[in-house]
JSON list of C-alpha atoms in Angstrom, two decimals:
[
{"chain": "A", "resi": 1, "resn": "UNK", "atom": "CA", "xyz": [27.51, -71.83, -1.13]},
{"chain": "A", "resi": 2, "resn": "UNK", "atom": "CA", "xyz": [27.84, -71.68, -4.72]},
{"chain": "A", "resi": 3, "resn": "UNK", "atom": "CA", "xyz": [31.65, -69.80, -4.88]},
{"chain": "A", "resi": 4, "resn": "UNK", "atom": "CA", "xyz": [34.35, -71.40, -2.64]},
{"chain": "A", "resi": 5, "resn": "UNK", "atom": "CA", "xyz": [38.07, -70.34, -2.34]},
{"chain": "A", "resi": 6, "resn": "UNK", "atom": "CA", "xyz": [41.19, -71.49, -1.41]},
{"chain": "A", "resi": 7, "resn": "UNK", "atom": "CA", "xyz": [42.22, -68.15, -0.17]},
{"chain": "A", "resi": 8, "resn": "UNK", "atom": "CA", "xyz": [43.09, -69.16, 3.79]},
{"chain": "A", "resi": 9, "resn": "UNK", "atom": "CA", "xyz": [45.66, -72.18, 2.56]},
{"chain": "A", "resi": 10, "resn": "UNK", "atom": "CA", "xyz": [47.18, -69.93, -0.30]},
{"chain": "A", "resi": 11, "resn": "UNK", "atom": "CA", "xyz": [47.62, -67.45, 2.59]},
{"chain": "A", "resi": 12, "resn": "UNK", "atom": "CA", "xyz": [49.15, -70.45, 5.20]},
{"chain": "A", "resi": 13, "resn": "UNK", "atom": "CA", "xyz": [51.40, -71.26, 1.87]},
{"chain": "A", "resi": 14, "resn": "UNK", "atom": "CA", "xyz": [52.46, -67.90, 1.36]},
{"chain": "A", "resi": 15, "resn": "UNK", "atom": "CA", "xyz": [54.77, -67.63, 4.83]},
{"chain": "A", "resi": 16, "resn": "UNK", "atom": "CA", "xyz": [51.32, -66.68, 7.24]},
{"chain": "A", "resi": 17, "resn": "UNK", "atom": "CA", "xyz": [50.34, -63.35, 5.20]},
{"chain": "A", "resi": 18, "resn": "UNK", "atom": "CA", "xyz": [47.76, -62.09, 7.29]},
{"chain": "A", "resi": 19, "resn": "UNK", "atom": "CA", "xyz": [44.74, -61.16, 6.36]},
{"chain": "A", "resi": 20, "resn": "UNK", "atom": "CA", "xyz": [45.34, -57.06, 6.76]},
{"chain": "A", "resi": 21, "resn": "UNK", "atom": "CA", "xyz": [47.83, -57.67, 4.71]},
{"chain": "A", "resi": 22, "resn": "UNK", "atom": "CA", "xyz": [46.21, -59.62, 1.69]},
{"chain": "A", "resi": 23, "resn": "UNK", "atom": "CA", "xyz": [43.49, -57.07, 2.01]},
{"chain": "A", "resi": 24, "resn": "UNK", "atom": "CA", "xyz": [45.69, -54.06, 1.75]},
{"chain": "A", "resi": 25, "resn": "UNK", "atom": "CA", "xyz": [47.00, -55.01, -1.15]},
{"chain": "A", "resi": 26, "resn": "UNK", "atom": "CA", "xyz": [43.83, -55.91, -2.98]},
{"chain": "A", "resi": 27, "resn": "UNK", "atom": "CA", "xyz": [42.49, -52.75, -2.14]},
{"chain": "A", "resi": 28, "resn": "UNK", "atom": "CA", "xyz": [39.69, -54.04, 0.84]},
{"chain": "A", "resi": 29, "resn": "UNK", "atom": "CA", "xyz": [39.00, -53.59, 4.46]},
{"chain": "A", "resi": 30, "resn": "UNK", "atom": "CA", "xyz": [40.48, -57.20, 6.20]},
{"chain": "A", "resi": 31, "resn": "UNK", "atom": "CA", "xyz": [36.92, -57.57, 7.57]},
{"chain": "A", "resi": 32, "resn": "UNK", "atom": "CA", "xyz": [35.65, -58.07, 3.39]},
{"chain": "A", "resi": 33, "resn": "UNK", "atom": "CA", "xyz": [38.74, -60.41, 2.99]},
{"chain": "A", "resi": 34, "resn": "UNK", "atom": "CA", "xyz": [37.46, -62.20, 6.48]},
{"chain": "A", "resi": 35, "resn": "UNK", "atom": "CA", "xyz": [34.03, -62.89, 4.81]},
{"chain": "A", "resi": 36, "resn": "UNK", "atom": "CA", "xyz": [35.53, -63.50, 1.28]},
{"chain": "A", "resi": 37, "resn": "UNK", "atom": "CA", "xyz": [37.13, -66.50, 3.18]},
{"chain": "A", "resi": 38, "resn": "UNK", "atom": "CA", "xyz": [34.25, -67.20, 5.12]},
{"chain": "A", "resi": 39, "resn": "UNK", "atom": "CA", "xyz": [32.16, -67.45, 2.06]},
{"chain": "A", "resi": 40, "resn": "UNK", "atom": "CA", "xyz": [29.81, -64.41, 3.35]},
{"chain": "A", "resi": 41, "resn": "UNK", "atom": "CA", "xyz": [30.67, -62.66, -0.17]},
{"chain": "A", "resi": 42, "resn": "UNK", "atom": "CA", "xyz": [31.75, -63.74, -3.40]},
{"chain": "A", "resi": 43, "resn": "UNK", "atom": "CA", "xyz": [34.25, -60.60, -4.49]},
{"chain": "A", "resi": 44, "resn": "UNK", "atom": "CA", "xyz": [33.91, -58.74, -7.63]},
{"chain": "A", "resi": 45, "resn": "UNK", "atom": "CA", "xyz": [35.65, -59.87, -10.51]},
{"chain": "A", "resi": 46, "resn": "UNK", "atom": "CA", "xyz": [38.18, -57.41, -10.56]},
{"chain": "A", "resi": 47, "resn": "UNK", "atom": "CA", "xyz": [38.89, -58.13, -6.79]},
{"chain": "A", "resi": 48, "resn": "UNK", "atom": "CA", "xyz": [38.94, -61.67, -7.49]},
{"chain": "A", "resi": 49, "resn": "UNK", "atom": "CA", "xyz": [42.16, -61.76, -10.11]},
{"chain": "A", "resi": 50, "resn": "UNK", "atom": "CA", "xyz": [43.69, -59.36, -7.83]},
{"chain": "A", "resi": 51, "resn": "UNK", "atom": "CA", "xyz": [43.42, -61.76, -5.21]},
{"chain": "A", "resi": 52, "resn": "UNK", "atom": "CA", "xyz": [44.49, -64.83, -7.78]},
{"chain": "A", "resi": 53, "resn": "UNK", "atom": "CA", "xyz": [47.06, -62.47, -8.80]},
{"chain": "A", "resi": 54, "resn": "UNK", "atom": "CA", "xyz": [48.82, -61.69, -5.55]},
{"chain": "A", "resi": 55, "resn": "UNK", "atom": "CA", "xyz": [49.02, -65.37, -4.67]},
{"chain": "A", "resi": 56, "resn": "UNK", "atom": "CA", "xyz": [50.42, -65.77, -8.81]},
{"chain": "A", "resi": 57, "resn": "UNK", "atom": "CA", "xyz": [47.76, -68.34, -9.32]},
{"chain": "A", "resi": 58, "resn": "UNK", "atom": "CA", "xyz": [45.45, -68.81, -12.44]},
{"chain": "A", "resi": 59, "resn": "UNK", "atom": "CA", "xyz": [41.61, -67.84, -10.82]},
{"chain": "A", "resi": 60, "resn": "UNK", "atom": "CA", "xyz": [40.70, -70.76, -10.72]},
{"chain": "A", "resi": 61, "resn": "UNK", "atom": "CA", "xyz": [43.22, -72.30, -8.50]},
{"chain": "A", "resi": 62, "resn": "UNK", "atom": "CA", "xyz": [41.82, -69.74, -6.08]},
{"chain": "A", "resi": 63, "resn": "UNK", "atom": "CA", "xyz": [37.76, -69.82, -6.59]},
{"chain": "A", "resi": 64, "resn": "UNK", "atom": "CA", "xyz": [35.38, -72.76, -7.49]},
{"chain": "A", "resi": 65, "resn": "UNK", "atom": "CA", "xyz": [32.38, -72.51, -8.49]},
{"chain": "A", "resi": 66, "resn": "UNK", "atom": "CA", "xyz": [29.60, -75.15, -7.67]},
{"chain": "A", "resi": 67, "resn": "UNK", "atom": "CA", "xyz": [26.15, -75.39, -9.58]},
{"chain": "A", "resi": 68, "resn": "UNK", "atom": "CA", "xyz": [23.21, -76.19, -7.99]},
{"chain": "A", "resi": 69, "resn": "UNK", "atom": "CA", "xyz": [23.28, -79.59, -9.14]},
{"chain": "A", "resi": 70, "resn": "UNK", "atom": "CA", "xyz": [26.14, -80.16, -6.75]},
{"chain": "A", "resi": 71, "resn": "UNK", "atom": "CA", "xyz": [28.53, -80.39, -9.90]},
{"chain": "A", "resi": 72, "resn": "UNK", "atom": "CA", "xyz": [32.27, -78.85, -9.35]},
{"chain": "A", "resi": 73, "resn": "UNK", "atom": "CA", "xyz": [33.04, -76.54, -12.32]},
{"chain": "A", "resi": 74, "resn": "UNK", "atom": "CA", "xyz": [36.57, -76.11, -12.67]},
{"chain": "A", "resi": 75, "resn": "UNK", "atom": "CA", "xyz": [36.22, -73.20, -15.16]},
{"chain": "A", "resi": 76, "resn": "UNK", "atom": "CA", "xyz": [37.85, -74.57, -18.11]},
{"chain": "A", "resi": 77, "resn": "UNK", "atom": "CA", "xyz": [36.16, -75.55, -21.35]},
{"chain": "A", "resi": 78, "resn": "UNK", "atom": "CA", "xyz": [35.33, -79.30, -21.98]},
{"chain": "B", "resi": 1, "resn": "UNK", "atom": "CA", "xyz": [34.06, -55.20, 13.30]},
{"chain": "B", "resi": 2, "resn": "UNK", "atom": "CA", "xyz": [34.20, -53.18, 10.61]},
{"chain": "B", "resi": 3, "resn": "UNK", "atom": "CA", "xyz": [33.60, -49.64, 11.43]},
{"chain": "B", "resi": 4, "resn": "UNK", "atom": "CA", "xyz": [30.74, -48.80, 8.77]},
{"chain": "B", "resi": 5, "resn": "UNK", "atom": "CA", "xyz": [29.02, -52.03, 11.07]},
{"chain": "B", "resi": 6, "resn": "UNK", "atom": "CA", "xyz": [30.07, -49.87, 14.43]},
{"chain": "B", "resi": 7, "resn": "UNK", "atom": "CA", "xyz": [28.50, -46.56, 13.04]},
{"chain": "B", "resi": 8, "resn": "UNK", "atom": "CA", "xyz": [25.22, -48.72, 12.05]},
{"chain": "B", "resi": 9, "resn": "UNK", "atom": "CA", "xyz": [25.20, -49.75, 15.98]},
{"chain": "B", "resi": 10, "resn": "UNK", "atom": "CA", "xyz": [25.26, -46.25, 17.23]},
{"chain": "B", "resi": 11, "resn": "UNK", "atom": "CA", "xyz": [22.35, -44.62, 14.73]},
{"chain": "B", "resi": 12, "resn": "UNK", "atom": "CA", "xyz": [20.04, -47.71, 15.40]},
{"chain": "B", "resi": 13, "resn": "UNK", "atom": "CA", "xyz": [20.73, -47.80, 18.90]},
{"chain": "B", "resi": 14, "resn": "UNK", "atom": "CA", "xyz": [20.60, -43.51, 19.39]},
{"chain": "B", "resi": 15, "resn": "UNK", "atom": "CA", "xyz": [17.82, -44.20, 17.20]},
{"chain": "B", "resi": 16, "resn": "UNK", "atom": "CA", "xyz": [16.04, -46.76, 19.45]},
{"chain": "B", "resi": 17, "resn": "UNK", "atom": "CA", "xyz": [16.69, -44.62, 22.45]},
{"chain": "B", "resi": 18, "resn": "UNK", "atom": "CA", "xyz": [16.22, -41.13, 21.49]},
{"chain": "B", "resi": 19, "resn": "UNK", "atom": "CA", "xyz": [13.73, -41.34, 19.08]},
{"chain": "B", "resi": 20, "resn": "UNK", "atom": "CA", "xyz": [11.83, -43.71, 21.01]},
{"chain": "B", "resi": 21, "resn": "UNK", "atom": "CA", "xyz": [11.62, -40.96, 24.01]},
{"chain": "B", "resi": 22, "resn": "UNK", "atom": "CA", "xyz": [9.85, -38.79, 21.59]},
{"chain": "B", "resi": 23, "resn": "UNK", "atom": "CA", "xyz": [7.23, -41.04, 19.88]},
{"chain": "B", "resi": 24, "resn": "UNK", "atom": "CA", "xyz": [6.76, -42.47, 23.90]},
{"chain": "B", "resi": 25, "resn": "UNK", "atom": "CA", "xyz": [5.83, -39.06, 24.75]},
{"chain": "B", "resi": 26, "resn": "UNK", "atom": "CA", "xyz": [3.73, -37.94, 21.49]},
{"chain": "B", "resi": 27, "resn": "UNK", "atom": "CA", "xyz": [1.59, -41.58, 22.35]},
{"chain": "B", "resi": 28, "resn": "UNK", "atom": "CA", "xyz": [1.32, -40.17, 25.92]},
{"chain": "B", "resi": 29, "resn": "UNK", "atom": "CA", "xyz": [-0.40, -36.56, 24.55]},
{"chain": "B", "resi": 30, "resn": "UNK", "atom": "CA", "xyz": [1.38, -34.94, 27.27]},
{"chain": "B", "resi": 31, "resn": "UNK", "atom": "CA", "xyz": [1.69, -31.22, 25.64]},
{"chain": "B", "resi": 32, "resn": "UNK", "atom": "CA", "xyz": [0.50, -29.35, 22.42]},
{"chain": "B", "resi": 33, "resn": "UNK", "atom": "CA", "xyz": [2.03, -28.88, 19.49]},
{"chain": "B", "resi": 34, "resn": "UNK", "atom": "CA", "xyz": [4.27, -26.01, 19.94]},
{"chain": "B", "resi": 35, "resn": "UNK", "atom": "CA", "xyz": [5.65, -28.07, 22.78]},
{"chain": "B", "resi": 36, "resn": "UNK", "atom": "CA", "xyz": [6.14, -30.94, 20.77]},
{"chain": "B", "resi": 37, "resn": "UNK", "atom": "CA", "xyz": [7.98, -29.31, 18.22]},
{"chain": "B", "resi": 38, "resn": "UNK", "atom": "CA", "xyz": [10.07, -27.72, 20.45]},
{"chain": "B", "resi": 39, "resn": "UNK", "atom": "CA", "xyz": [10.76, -31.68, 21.91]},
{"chain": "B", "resi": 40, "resn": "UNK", "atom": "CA", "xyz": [11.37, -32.76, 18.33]},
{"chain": "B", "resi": 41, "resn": "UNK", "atom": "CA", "xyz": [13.88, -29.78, 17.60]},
{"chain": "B", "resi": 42, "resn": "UNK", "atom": "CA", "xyz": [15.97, -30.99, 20.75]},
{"chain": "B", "resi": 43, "resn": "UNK", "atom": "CA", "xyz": [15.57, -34.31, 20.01]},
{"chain": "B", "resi": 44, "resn": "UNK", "atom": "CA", "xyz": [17.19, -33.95, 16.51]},
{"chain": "B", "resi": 45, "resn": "UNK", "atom": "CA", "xyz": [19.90, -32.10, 18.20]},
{"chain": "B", "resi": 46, "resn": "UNK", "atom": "CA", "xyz": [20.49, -34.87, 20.29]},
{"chain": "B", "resi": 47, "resn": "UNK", "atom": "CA", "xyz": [20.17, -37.68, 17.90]},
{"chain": "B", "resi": 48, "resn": "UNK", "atom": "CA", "xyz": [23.47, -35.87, 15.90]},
{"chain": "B", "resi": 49, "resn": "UNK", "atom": "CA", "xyz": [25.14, -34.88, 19.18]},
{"chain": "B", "resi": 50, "resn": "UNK", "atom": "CA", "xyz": [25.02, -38.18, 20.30]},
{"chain": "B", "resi": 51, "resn": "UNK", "atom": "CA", "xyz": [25.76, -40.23, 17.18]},
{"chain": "B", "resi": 52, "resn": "UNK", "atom": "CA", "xyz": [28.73, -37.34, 15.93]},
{"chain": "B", "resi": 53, "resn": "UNK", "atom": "CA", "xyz": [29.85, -38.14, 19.32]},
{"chain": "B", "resi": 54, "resn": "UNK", "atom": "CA", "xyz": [29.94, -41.43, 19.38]},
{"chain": "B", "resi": 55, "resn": "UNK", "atom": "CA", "xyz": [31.13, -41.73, 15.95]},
{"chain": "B", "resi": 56, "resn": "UNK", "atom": "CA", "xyz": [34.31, -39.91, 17.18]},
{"chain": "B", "resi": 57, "resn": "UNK", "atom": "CA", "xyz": [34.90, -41.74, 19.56]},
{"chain": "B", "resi": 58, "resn": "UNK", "atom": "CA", "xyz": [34.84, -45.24, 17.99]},
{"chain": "B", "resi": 59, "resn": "UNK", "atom": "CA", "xyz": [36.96, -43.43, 14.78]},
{"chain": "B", "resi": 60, "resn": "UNK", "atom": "CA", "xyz": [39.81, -42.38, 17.68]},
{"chain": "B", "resi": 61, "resn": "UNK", "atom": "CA", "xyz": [39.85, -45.82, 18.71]},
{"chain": "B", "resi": 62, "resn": "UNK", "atom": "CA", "xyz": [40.33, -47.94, 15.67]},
{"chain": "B", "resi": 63, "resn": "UNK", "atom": "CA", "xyz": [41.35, -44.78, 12.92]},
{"chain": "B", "resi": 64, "resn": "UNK", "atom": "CA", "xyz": [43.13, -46.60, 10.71]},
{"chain": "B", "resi": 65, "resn": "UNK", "atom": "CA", "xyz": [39.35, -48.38, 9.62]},
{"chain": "B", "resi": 66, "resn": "UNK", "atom": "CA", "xyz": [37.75, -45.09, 10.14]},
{"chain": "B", "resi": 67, "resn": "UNK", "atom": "CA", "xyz": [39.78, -43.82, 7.06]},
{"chain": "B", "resi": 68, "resn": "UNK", "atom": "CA", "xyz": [40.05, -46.28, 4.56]},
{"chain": "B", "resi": 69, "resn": "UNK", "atom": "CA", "xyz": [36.95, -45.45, 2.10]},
{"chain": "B", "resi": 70, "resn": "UNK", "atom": "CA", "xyz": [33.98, -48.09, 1.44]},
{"chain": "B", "resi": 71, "resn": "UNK", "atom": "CA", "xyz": [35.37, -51.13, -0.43]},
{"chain": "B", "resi": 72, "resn": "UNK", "atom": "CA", "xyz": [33.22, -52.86, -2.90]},
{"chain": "B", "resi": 73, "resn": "UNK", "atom": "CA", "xyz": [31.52, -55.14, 0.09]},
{"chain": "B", "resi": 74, "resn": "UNK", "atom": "CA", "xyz": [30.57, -52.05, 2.15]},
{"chain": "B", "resi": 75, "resn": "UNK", "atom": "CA", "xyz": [29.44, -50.14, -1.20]},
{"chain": "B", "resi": 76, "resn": "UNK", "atom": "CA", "xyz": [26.78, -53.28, -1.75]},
{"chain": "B", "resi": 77, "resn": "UNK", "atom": "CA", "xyz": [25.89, -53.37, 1.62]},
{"chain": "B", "resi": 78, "resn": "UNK", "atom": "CA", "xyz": [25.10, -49.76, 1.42]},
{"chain": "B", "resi": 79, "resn": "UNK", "atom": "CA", "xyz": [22.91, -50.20, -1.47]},
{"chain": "B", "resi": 80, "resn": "UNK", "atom": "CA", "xyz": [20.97, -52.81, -0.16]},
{"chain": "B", "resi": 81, "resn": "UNK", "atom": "CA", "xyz": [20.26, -51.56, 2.89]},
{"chain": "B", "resi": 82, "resn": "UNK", "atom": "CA", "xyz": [19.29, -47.62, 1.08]},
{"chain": "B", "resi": 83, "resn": "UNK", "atom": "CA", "xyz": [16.72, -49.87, -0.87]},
{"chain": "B", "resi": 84, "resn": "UNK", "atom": "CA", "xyz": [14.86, -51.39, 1.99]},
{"chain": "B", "resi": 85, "resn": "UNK", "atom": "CA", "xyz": [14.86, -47.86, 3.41]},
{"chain": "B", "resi": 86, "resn": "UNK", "atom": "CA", "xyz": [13.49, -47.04, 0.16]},
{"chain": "B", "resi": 87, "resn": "UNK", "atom": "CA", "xyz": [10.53, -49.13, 0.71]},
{"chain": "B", "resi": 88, "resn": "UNK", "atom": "CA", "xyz": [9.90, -47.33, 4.33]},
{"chain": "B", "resi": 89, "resn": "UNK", "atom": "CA", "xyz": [10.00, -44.29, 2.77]},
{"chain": "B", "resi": 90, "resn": "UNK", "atom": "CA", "xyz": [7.59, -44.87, 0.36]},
{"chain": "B", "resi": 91, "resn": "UNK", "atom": "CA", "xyz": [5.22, -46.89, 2.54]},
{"chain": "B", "resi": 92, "resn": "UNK", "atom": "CA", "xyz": [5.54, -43.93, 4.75]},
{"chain": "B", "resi": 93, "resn": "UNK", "atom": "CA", "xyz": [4.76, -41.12, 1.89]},
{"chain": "B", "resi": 94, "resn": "UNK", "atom": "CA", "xyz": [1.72, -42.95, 0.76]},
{"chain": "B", "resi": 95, "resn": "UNK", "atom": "CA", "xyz": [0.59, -43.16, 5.02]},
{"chain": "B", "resi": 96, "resn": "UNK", "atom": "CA", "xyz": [0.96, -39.18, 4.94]},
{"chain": "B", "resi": 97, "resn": "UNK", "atom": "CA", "xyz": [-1.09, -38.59, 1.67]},
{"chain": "B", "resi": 98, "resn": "UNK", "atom": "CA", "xyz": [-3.71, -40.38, 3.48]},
{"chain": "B", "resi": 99, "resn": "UNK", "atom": "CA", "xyz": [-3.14, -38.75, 6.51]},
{"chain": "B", "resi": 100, "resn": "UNK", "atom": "CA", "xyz": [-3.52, -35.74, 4.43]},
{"chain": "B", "resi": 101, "resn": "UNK", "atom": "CA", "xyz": [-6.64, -36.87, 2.32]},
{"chain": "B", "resi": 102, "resn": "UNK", "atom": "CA", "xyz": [-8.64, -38.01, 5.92]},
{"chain": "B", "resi": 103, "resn": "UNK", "atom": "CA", "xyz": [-7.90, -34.40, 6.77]},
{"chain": "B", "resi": 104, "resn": "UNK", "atom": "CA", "xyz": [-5.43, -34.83, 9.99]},
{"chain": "B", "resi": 105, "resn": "UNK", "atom": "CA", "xyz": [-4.05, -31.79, 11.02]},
{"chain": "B", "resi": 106, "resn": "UNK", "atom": "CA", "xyz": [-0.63, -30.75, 10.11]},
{"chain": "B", "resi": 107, "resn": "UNK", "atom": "CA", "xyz": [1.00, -31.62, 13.08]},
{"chain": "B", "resi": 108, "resn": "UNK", "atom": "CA", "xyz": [-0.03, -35.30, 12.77]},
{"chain": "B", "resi": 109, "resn": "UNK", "atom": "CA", "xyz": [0.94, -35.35, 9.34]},
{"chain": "B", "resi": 110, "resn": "UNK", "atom": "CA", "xyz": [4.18, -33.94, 10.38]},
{"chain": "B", "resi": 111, "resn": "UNK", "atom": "CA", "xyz": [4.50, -36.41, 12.99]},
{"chain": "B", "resi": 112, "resn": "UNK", "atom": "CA", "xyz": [3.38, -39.13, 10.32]},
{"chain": "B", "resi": 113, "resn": "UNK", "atom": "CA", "xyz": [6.59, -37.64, 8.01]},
{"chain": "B", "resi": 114, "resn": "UNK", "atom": "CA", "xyz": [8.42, -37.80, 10.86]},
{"chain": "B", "resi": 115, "resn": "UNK", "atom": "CA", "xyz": [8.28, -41.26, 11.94]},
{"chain": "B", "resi": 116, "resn": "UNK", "atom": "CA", "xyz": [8.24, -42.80, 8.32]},
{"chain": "B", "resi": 117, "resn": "UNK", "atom": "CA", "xyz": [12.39, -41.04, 8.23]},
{"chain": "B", "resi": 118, "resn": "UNK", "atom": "CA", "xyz": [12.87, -42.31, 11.48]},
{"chain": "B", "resi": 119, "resn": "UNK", "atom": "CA", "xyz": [11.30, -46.01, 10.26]},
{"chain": "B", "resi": 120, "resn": "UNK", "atom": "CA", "xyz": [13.74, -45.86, 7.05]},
{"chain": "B", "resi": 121, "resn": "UNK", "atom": "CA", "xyz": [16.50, -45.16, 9.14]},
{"chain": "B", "resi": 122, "resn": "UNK", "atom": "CA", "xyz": [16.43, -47.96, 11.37]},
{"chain": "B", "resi": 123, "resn": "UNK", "atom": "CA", "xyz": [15.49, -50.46, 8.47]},
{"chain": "B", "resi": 124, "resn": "UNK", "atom": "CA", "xyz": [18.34, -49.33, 7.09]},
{"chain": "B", "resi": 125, "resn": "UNK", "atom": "CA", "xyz": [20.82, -49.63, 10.41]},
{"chain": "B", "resi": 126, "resn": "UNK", "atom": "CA", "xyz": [18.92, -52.99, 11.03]},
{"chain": "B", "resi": 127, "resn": "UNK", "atom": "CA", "xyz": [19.91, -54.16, 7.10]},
{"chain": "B", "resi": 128, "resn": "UNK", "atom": "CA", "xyz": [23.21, -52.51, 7.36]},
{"chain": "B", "resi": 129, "resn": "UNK", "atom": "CA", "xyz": [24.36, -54.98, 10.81]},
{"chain": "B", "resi": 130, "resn": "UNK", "atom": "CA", "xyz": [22.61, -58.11, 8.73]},
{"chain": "B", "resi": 131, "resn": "UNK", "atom": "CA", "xyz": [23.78, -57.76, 5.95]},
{"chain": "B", "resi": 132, "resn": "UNK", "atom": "CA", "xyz": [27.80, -57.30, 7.48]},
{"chain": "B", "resi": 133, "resn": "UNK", "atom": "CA", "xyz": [27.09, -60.36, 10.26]},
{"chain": "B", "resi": 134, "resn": "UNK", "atom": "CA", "xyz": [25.12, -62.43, 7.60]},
{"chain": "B", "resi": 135, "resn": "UNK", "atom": "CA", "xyz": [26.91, -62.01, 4.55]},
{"chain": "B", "resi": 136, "resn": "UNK", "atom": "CA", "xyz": [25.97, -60.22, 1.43]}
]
């Protein structure tokens, strides 16, 4: 998959927040968070700094991207 | 499961069952026209009695899903799968012009109609529960 995320540990380091939970307050059903985490479906960007920003994380502490090449982007310029 | 992925269940399945009891019985000729539109009127009526039905009853059991509007996931999903119904549709349209154009009567170009929204449909129930258990 080309997007991953850290999303289940941030929610494990975040005292257990559940998954309803996360999704309620981004604004998505917990079955979209379930796949987010599963990597079924790479969210919107809006959904995705809502996400970094309930956990108070830059984005991309919470999403990687991975070309095709297999390289790990972290997201910042080089 | 999500309930948008429930409600896809219950069309393709009422679909499958109800639908498939009329197209069973137009391939068996049993009847003439009048009698098959009659069959088609009270199949329609059963296909939304059914899935209204069971749409209720799935809502009652889980309503706080049944409430909460499409997120952006479901919206996509949606989409997608109204595009590969697209395709039936259109496939189907082009079936009934020639229908038309070999000079079929209007009850098998009905019939032709007919199936071609009842084909979109289920490509679109069928996309809707693969695209939700697959991912997007």
């Amino acid at each position: 998959m080309a997007v991953t995320n850290e999303i289940r540990r941030l929610r494990f380091e975040a005292g257990e927040m559940t998954q309803a939970e996360l999704a309620q307050r981004i604004g998505v059903t917990r079955q979209t968070v379930n796949a987010i985490e599963q990597g079924k479906y790479s969210p919107s960007l809006e959904a995705a700094f809502r996400i970094a920003h309930v956990f108070a994380k830059p984005l991309e502490a919470v999403f990687h991207f991975h070309s095709e090449e297999g390289q790990h982007e972290k997201g910042q310029s080089r | 499961m999500a309930f948008r992925e429930k409600t896809a269940w219950i069309s393709l399945l009422a679909t499958l069952g109800i639908y498939g009891f009329y197209f069973s019985a137009l391939a068996s000729a049993r009847g003439n026209s009048a009698e098959f539109f009659a069959l088609l009127i009270e199949t329609m009526i059963t296909f939304v009695v059914v899935f209204v039905a069971l749409t209720i009853v799935v809502a009652i059991l889980s309503p706080k899903d049944a409430d909460a509007p499409a997120d952006e996931r479901e919206k996509l999903i949606g989409l997608k799968a109204e595009r590969v119904a697209y395709y039936a549709v259109s496939t189907g349209a082009v079936a009934g012009m020639l229908a038309a154009f070999c000079g079929l009567s209007g009850f098998w170009i009905a019939n032709v109609l007919f199936l071609t929204l009842v084909v979109a449909g289920l490509a679109k129930d069928a996309m809707c529960i693969v695209l939700y258990r697959a991912g997007v």
